[in-house]
CSV table of C-alpha atoms and ligand atoms in Angstrom, one decimal:
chain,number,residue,atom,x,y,z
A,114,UNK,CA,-50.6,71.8,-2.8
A,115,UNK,CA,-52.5,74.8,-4.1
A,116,UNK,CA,-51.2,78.2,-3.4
A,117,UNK,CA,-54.3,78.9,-1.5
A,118,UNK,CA,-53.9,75.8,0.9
A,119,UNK,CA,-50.5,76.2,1.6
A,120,UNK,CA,-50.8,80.4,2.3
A,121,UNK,CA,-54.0,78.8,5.0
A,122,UNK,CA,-51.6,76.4,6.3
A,123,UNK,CA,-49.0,79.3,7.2
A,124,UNK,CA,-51.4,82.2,8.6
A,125,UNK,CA,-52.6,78.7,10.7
A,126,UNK,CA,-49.0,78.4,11.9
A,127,UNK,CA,-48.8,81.8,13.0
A,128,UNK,CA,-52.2,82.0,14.4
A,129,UNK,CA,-51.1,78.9,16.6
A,130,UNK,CA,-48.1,80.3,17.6
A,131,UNK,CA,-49.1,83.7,18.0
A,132,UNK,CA,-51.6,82.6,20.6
A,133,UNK,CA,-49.2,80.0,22.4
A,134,UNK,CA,-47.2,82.9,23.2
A,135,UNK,CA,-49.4,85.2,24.3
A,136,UNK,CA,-51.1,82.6,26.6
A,137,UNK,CA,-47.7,81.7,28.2
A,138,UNK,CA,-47.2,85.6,28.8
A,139,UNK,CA,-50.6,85.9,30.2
A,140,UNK,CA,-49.9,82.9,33.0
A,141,UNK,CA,-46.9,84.2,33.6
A,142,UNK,CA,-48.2,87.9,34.7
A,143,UNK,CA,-50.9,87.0,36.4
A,144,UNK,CA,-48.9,84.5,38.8
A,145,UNK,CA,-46.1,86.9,39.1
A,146,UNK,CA,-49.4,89.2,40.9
A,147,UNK,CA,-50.2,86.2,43.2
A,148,UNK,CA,-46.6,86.0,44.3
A,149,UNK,CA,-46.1,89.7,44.9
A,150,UNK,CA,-49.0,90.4,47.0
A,151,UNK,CA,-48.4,87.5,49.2
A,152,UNK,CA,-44.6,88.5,49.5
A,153,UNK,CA,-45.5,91.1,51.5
A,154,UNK,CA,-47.0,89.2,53.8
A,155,UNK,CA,-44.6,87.2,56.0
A,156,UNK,CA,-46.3,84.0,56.7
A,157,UNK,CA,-46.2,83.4,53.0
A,158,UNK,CA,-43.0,84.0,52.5
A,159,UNK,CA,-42.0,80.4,52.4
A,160,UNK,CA,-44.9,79.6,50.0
A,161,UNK,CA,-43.4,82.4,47.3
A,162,UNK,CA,-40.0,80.8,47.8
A,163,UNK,CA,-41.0,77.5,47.0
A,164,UNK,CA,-43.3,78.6,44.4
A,165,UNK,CA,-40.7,80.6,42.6
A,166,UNK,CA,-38.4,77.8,41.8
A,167,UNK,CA,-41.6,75.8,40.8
A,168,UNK,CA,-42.2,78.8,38.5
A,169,UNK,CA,-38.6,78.6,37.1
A,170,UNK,CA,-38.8,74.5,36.3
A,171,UNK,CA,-42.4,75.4,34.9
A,172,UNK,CA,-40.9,78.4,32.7
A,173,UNK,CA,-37.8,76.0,31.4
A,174,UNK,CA,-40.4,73.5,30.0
A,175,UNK,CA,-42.8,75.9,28.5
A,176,UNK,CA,-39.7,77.3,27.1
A,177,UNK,CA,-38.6,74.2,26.0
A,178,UNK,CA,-42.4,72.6,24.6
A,179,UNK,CA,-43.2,75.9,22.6
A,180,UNK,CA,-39.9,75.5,20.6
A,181,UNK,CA,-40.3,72.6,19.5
A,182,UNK,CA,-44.1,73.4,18.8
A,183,UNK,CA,-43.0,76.1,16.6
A,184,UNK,CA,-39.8,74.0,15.3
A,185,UNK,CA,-42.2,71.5,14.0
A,186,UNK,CA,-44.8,74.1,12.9
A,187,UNK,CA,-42.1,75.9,10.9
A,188,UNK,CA,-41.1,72.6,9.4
A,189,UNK,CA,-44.5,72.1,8.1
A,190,UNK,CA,-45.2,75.6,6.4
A,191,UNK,CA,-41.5,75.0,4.6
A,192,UNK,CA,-42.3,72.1,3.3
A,193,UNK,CA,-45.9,73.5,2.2
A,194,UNK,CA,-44.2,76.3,1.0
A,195,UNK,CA,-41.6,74.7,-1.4
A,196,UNK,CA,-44.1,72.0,-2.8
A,197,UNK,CA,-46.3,75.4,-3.5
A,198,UNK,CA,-43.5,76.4,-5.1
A,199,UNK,CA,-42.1,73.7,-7.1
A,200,UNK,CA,-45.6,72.8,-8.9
A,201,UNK,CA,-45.8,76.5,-9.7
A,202,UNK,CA,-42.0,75.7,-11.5
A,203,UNK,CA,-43.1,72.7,-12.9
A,204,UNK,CA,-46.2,74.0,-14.5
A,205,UNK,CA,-44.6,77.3,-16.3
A,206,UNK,CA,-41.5,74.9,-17.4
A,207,UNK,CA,-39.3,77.9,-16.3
A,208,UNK,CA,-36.8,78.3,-13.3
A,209,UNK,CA,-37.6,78.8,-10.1
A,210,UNK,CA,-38.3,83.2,-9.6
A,211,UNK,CA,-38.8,82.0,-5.9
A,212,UNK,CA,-35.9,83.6,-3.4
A,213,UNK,CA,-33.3,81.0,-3.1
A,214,UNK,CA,-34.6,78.3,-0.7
A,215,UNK,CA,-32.6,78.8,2.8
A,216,UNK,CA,-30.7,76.5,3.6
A,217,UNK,CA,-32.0,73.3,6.2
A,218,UNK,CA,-30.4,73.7,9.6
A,219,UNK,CA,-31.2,70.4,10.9
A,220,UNK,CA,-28.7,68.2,11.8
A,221,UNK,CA,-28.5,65.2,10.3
A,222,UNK,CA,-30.2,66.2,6.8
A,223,UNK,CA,-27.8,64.8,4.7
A,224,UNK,CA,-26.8,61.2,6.8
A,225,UNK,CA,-28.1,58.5,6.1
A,226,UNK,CA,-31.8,58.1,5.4
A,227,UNK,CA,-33.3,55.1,7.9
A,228,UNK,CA,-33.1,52.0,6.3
A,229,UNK,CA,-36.1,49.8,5.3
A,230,UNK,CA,-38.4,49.0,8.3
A,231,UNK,CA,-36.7,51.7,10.2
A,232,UNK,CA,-38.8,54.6,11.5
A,233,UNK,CA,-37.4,57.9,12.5
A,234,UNK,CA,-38.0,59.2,16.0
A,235,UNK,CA,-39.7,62.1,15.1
A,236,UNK,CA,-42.7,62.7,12.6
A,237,UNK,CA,-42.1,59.8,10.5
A,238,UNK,CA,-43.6,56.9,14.1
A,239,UNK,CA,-46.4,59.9,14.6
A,240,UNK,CA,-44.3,60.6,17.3
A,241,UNK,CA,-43.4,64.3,18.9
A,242,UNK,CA,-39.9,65.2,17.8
A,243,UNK,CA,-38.2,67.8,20.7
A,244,UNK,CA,-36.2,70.3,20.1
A,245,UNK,CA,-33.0,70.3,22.6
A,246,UNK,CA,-33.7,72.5,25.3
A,247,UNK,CA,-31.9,76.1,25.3
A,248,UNK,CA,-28.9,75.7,27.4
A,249,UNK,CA,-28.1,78.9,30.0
A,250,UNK,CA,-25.5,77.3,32.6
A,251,UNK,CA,-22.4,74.9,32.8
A,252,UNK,CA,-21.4,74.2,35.8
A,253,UNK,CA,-17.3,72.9,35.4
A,254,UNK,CA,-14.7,72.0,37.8
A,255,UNK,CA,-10.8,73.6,37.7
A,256,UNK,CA,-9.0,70.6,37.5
A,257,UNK,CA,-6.1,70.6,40.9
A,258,UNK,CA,-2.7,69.7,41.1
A,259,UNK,CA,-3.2,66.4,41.2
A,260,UNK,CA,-5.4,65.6,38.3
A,261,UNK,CA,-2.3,63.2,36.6
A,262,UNK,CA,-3.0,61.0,39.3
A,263,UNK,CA,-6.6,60.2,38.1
A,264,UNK,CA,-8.0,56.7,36.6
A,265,UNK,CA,-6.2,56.3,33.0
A,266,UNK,CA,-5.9,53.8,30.6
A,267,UNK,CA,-5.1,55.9,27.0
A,268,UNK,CA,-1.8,55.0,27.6
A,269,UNK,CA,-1.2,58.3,26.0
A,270,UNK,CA,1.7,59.3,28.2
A,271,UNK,CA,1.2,62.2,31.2
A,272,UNK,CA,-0.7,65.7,30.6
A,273,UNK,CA,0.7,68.6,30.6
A,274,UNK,CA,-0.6,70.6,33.2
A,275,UNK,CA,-0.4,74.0,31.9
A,276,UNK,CA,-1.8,72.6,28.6
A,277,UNK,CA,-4.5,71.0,30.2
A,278,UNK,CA,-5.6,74.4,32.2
A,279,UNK,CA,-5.8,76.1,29.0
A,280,UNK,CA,-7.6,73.4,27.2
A,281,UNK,CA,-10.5,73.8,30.1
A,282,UNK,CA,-10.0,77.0,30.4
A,283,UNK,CA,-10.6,77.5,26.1
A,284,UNK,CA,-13.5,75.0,26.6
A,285,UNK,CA,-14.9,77.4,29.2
A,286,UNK,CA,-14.9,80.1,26.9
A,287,UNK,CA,-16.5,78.3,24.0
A,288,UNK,CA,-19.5,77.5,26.0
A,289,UNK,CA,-19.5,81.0,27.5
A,290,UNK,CA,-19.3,82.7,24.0
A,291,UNK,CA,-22.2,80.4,22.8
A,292,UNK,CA,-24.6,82.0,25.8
A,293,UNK,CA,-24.2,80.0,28.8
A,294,UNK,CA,-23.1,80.8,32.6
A,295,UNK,CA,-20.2,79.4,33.7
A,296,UNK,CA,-19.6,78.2,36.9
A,297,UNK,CA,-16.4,77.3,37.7
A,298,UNK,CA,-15.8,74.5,41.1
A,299,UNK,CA,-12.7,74.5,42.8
A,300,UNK,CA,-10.9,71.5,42.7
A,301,UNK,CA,-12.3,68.7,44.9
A,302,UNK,CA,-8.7,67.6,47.1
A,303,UNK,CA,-8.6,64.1,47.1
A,304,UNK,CA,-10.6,63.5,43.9
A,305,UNK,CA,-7.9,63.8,40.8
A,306,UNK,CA,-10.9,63.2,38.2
A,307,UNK,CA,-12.9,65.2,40.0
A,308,UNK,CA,-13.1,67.6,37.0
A,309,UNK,CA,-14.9,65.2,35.0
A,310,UNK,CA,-18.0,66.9,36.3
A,311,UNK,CA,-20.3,65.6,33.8
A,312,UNK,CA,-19.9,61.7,35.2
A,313,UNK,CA,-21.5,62.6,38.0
A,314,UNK,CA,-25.3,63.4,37.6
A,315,UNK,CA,-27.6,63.9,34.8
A,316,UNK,CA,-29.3,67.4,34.5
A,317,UNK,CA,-32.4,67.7,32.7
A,318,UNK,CA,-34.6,71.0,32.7
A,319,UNK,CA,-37.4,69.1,35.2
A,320,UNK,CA,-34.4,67.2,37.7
A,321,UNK,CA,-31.0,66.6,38.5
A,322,UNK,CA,-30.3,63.1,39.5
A,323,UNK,CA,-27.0,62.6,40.7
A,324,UNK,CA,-24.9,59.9,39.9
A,325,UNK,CA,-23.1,57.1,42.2
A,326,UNK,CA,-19.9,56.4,40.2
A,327,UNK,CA,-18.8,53.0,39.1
A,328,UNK,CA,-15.0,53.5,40.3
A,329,UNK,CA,-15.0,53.6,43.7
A,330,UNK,CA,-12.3,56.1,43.8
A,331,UNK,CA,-15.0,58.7,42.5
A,332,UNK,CA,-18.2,58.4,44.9
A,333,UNK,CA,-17.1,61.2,47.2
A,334,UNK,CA,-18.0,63.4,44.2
A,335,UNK,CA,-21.4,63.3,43.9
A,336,UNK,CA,-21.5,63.8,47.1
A,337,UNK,CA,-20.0,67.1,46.8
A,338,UNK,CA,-21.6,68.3,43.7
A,339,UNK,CA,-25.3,68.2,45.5
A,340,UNK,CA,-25.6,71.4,47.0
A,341,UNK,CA,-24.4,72.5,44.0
A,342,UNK,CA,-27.0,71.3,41.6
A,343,UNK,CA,-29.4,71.9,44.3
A,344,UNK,CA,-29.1,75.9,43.7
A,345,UNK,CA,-31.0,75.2,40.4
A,346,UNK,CA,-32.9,71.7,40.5
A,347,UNK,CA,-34.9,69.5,42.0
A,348,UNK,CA,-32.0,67.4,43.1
A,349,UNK,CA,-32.6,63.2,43.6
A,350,UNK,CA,-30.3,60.4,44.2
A,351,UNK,CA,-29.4,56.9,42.8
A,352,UNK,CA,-29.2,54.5,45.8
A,353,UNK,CA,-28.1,51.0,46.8
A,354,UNK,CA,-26.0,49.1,44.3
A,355,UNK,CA,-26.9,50.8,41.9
A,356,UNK,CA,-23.5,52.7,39.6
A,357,UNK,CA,-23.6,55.3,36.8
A,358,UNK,CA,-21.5,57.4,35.1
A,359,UNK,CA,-23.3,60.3,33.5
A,360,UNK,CA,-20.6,59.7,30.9
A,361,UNK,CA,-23.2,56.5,30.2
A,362,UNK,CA,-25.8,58.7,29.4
A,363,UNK,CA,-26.9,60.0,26.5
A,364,UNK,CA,-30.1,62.6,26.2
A,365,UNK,CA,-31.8,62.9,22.4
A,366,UNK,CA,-34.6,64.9,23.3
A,367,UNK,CA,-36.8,62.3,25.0
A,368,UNK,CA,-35.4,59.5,24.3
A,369,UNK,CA,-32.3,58.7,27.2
A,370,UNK,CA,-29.9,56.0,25.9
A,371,UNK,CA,-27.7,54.4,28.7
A,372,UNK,CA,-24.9,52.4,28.2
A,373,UNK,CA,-24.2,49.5,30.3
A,374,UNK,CA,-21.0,49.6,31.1
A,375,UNK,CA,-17.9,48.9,33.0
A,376,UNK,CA,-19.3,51.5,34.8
A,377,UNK,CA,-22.7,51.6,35.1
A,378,UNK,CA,-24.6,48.9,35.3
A,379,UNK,CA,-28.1,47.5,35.0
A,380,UNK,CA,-29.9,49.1,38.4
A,381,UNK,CA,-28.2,52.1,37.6
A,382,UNK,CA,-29.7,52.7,34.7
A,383,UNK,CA,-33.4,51.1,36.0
A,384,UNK,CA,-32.9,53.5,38.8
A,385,UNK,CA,-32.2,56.8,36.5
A,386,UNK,CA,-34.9,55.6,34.2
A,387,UNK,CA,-37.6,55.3,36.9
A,388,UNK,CA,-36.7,58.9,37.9
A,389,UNK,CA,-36.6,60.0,34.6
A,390,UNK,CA,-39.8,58.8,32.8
A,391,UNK,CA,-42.4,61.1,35.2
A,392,UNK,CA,-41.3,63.9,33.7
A,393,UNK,CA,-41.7,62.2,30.2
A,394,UNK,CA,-38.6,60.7,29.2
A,395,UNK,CA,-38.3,57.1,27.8
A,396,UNK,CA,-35.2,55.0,28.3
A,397,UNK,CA,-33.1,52.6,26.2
A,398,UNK,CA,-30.5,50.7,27.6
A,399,UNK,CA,-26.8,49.9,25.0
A,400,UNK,CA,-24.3,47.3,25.7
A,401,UNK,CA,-21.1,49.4,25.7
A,402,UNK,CA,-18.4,46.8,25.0
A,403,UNK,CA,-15.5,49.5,23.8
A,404,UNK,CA,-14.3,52.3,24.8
A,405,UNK,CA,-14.8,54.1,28.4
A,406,UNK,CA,-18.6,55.1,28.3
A,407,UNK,CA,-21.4,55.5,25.9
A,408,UNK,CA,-20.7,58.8,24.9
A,409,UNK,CA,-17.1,57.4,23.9
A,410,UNK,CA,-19.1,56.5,21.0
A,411,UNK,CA,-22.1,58.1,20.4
A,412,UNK,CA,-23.4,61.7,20.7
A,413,UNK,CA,-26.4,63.2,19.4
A,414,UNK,CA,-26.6,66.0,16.8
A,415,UNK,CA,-30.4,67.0,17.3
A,416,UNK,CA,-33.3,65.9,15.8
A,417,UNK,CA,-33.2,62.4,15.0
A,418,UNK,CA,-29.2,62.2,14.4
A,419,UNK,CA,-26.7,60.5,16.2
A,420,UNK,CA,-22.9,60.5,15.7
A,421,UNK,CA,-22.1,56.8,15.9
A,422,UNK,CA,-18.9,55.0,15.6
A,423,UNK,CA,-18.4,52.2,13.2
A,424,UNK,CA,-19.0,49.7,16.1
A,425,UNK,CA,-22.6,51.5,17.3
A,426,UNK,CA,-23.4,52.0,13.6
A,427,UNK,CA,-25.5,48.8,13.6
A,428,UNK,CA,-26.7,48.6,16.9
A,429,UNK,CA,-30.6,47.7,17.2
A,430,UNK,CA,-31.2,50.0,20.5
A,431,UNK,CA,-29.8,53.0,18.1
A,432,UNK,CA,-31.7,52.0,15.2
A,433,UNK,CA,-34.7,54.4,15.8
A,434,UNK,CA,-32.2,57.6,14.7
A,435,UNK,CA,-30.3,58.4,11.9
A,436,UNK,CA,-26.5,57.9,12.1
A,437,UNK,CA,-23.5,60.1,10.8
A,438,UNK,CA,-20.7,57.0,11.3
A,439,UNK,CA,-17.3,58.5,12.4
A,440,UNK,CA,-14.0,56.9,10.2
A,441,UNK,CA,-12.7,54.2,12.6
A,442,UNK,CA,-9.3,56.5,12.3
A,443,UNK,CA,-10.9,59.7,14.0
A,444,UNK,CA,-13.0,57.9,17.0
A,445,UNK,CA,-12.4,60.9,19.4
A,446,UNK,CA,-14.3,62.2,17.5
A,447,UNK,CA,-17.7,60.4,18.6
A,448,UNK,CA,-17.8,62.9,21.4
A,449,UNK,CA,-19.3,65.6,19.7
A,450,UNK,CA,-21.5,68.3,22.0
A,451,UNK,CA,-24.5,70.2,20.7
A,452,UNK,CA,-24.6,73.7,22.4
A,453,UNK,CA,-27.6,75.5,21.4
A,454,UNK,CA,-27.4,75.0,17.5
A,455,UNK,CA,-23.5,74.5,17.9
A,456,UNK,CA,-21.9,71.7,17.6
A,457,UNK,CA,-18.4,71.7,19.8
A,458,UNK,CA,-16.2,68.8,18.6
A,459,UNK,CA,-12.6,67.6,19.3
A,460,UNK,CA,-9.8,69.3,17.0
A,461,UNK,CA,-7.9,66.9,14.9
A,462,UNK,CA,-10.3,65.0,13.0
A,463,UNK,CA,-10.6,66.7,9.4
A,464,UNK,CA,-13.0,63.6,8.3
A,465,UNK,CA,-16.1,64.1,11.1
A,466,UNK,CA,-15.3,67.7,10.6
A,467,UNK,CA,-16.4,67.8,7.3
A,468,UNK,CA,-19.2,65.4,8.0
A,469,UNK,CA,-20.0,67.8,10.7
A,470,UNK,CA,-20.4,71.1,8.1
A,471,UNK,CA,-22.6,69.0,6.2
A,472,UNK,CA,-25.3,69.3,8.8
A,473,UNK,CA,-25.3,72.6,8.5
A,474,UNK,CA,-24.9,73.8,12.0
A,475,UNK,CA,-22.2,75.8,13.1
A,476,UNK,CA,-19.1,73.9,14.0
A,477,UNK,CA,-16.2,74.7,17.1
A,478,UNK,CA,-13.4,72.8,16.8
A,479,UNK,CA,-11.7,72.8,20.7
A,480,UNK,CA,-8.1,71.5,21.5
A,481,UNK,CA,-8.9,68.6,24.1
A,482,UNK,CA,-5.0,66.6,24.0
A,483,UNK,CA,-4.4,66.9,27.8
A,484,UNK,CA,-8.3,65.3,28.8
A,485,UNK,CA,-7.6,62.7,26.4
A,486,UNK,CA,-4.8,61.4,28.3
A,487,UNK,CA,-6.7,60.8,31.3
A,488,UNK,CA,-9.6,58.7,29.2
A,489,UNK,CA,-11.8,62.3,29.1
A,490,UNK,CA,-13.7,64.0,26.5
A,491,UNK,CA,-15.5,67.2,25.4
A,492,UNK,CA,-18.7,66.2,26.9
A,493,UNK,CA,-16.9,65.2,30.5
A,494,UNK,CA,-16.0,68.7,31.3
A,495,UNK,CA,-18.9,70.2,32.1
A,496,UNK,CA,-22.4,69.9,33.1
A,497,UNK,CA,-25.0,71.9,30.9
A,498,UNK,CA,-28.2,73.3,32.6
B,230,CIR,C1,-12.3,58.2,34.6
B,230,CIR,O1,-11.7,57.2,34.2
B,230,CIR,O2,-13.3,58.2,35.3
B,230,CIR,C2,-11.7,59.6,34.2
B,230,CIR,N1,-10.3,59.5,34.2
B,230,CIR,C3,-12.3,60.0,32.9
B,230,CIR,C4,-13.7,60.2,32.9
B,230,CIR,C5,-14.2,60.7,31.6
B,230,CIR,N2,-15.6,61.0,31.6
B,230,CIR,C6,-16.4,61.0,30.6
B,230,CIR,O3,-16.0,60.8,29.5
B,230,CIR,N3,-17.7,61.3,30.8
């Protein structure tokens, strides 16, 4: 790579870019126009309504396609940029005058490379890597005063209630300090698990589909968390027979791995995946044999990394991503949550922690004892929008 290609390549990039940007600015003034003049008139009123949350699912996804245009872009003129570099090294014989080389933020850069035969997700199968969408709301539920009486099988003795508020209450403020609303449910009487929010839809920036449990004891809240949902998505349902647990679900950028679980089983997931893969999303179904749910085991770090534990390590339906492979000792670990560029992760486990600063990314370690002992997780708590 010459000098003069690789400069080319970069003022490309930010010719690309620069015009991506200004494009989605241009759309977006010249339809906010449309919408006021026909505000003022009343018979359209309706129409501007309907055609401003259309504008907001339309804005999320432009958001969300130019990051990951200029994430890849970015990615390119780097690695231009240091093979530019490195020949220049290599030809003088000295040491590199270049500034220091910042250092990679993507996760996963140091697990393991895929195997023979494997391909990565991303660039490496010609295929578009996404970057995870930019994360504004969680929507989380108080847990009440009867959350002990909940489904349990830790055998991890009772929670403490007062321990448990302030471990949701801490987890609240971690996501808040990392940029996102928070909007806090009252507790659901009746439903002891009800603050387990996250088992009961699956949010993506173009849908919310809302989940029908697998216990029985938990149906009645879905129920209640549609009108919810329905302030800030298109909101559809899973039907019939079907059960899921949005615990069973697990988002990688376009790829959606369900488990098959106690809980959710096979027309669940063939239900969420035929709502899911209109709006571009393809879907992978994993036997999960241990533990609760899917995300019991495996959470994903960005890009094409997953955190696996040692059972999911050599799972074929994984195989397409790269794996960081939790010590059997720490498994609580597995349910790691990526919060725009932050990885949130269960305090306790000094092994995945410091396989976690290896990817580079930020890393908030959250007390989570009390959730534990009613079978929950990080991920469980809250719903992310
Ligand atoms: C249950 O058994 O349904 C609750 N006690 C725990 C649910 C945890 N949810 C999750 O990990 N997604």
């Amino acid at each position: 790579m010459s000098d003069e290609s690789w400069e080319e390549q970069f003022r490309q990039f930010l010719r690309k870019t620069g015009e991506d940007f200004r494009r989605t600015g241009e759309d977006i003034r010249a339809e906010a126009q449309k919408l006021l003049d026909a505000a003022m008139d009343p018979e359209k009123q309706q129409r501007v309504r309907d055609r401003l949350n259309d504008l907001t699912v339309w804005a999320r996804k432009t958001a969300h396609d130019v990051a990951g245009a200029v994430e890849d872009a970015t990615s390119k003129a780097q690695t231009a940029f240091h093979r530019a570099t490195d020949k220049v090294t290599e030809a003088t014989g000295a040491s590199s005058t270049s500034p220091r080389r910042p250092p990679r933020r993507r996760a996963g850069r140091r697990a393991k490379p895929p195997s023979q035969g494997e391909r990565s997700a991303g660039s490496a199968s010609g295929r578009r890597r996404y970057s995870p969408p930019v994360l504004t709301r969680a929507i989380l539920r108080r847990p009440g005063p009867d959350f002990a009486a909940g489904l349990t099988t830790a055998g991890l003795g009772k929670p403490d209630p007062s321990r448990m508020l302030a471990q949701h209450a801490a987890h609240a403020d971690a996501l808040r300090a990392l940029g996102l609303e928070i909007e806090m449910l009252d507790p659901l009487p009746g439903f002891p698990d009800a603050y387990f929010v996250e088992d009961v839809a699956v949010v993506v920036p173009e849908v919310a589909v809302v989940a029908r449990p697998g216990a029985p004891s938990r149906r009645g809240e879905a129920d209640a968390i549609v009108p919810v949902l329905a302030r800030h998505r298109n909101v559809v349902r899973l039907e019939g027979a079907a059960t899921l647990d949005g615990g069973d679900v697990l988002t990688a950028g376009r790829t959606v791995f369900i488990g098959l679980s106690a809980r959710t089983n096979e027309a669940g997931a063939d239900q969420l995946a035929r709502l899911l893969e209109p709006h571009g999303y393809r879907s992978q179904t994993v036997p999960v044999a241990t533990g609760l749910h899917l995300k019991s085991s495996v959470s994903w770090l960005g890009g094409e990394t997953l955190l696996v534990s040692q059972r999911f390590a050599d799972r074929p339906e994984l195989r397409t991503f790269r794996h960081i492979v939790v010590d059997a000792t720490e498994e609580p670990a597995c349910n790691t949550l990526l919060v725009n560029g932050t990885l949130l992760t269960p305090a306790g486990f000094p092994r995945t922690r410091r396989q976690l600063d290896e990817t580079g990314l930020p890393v908030i370690e959250l007390d989570l004892t009390e959730p534990r002992k009613m079978d929950g997780g990080l991920t469980c708590m809250s719903l992310r929008l």
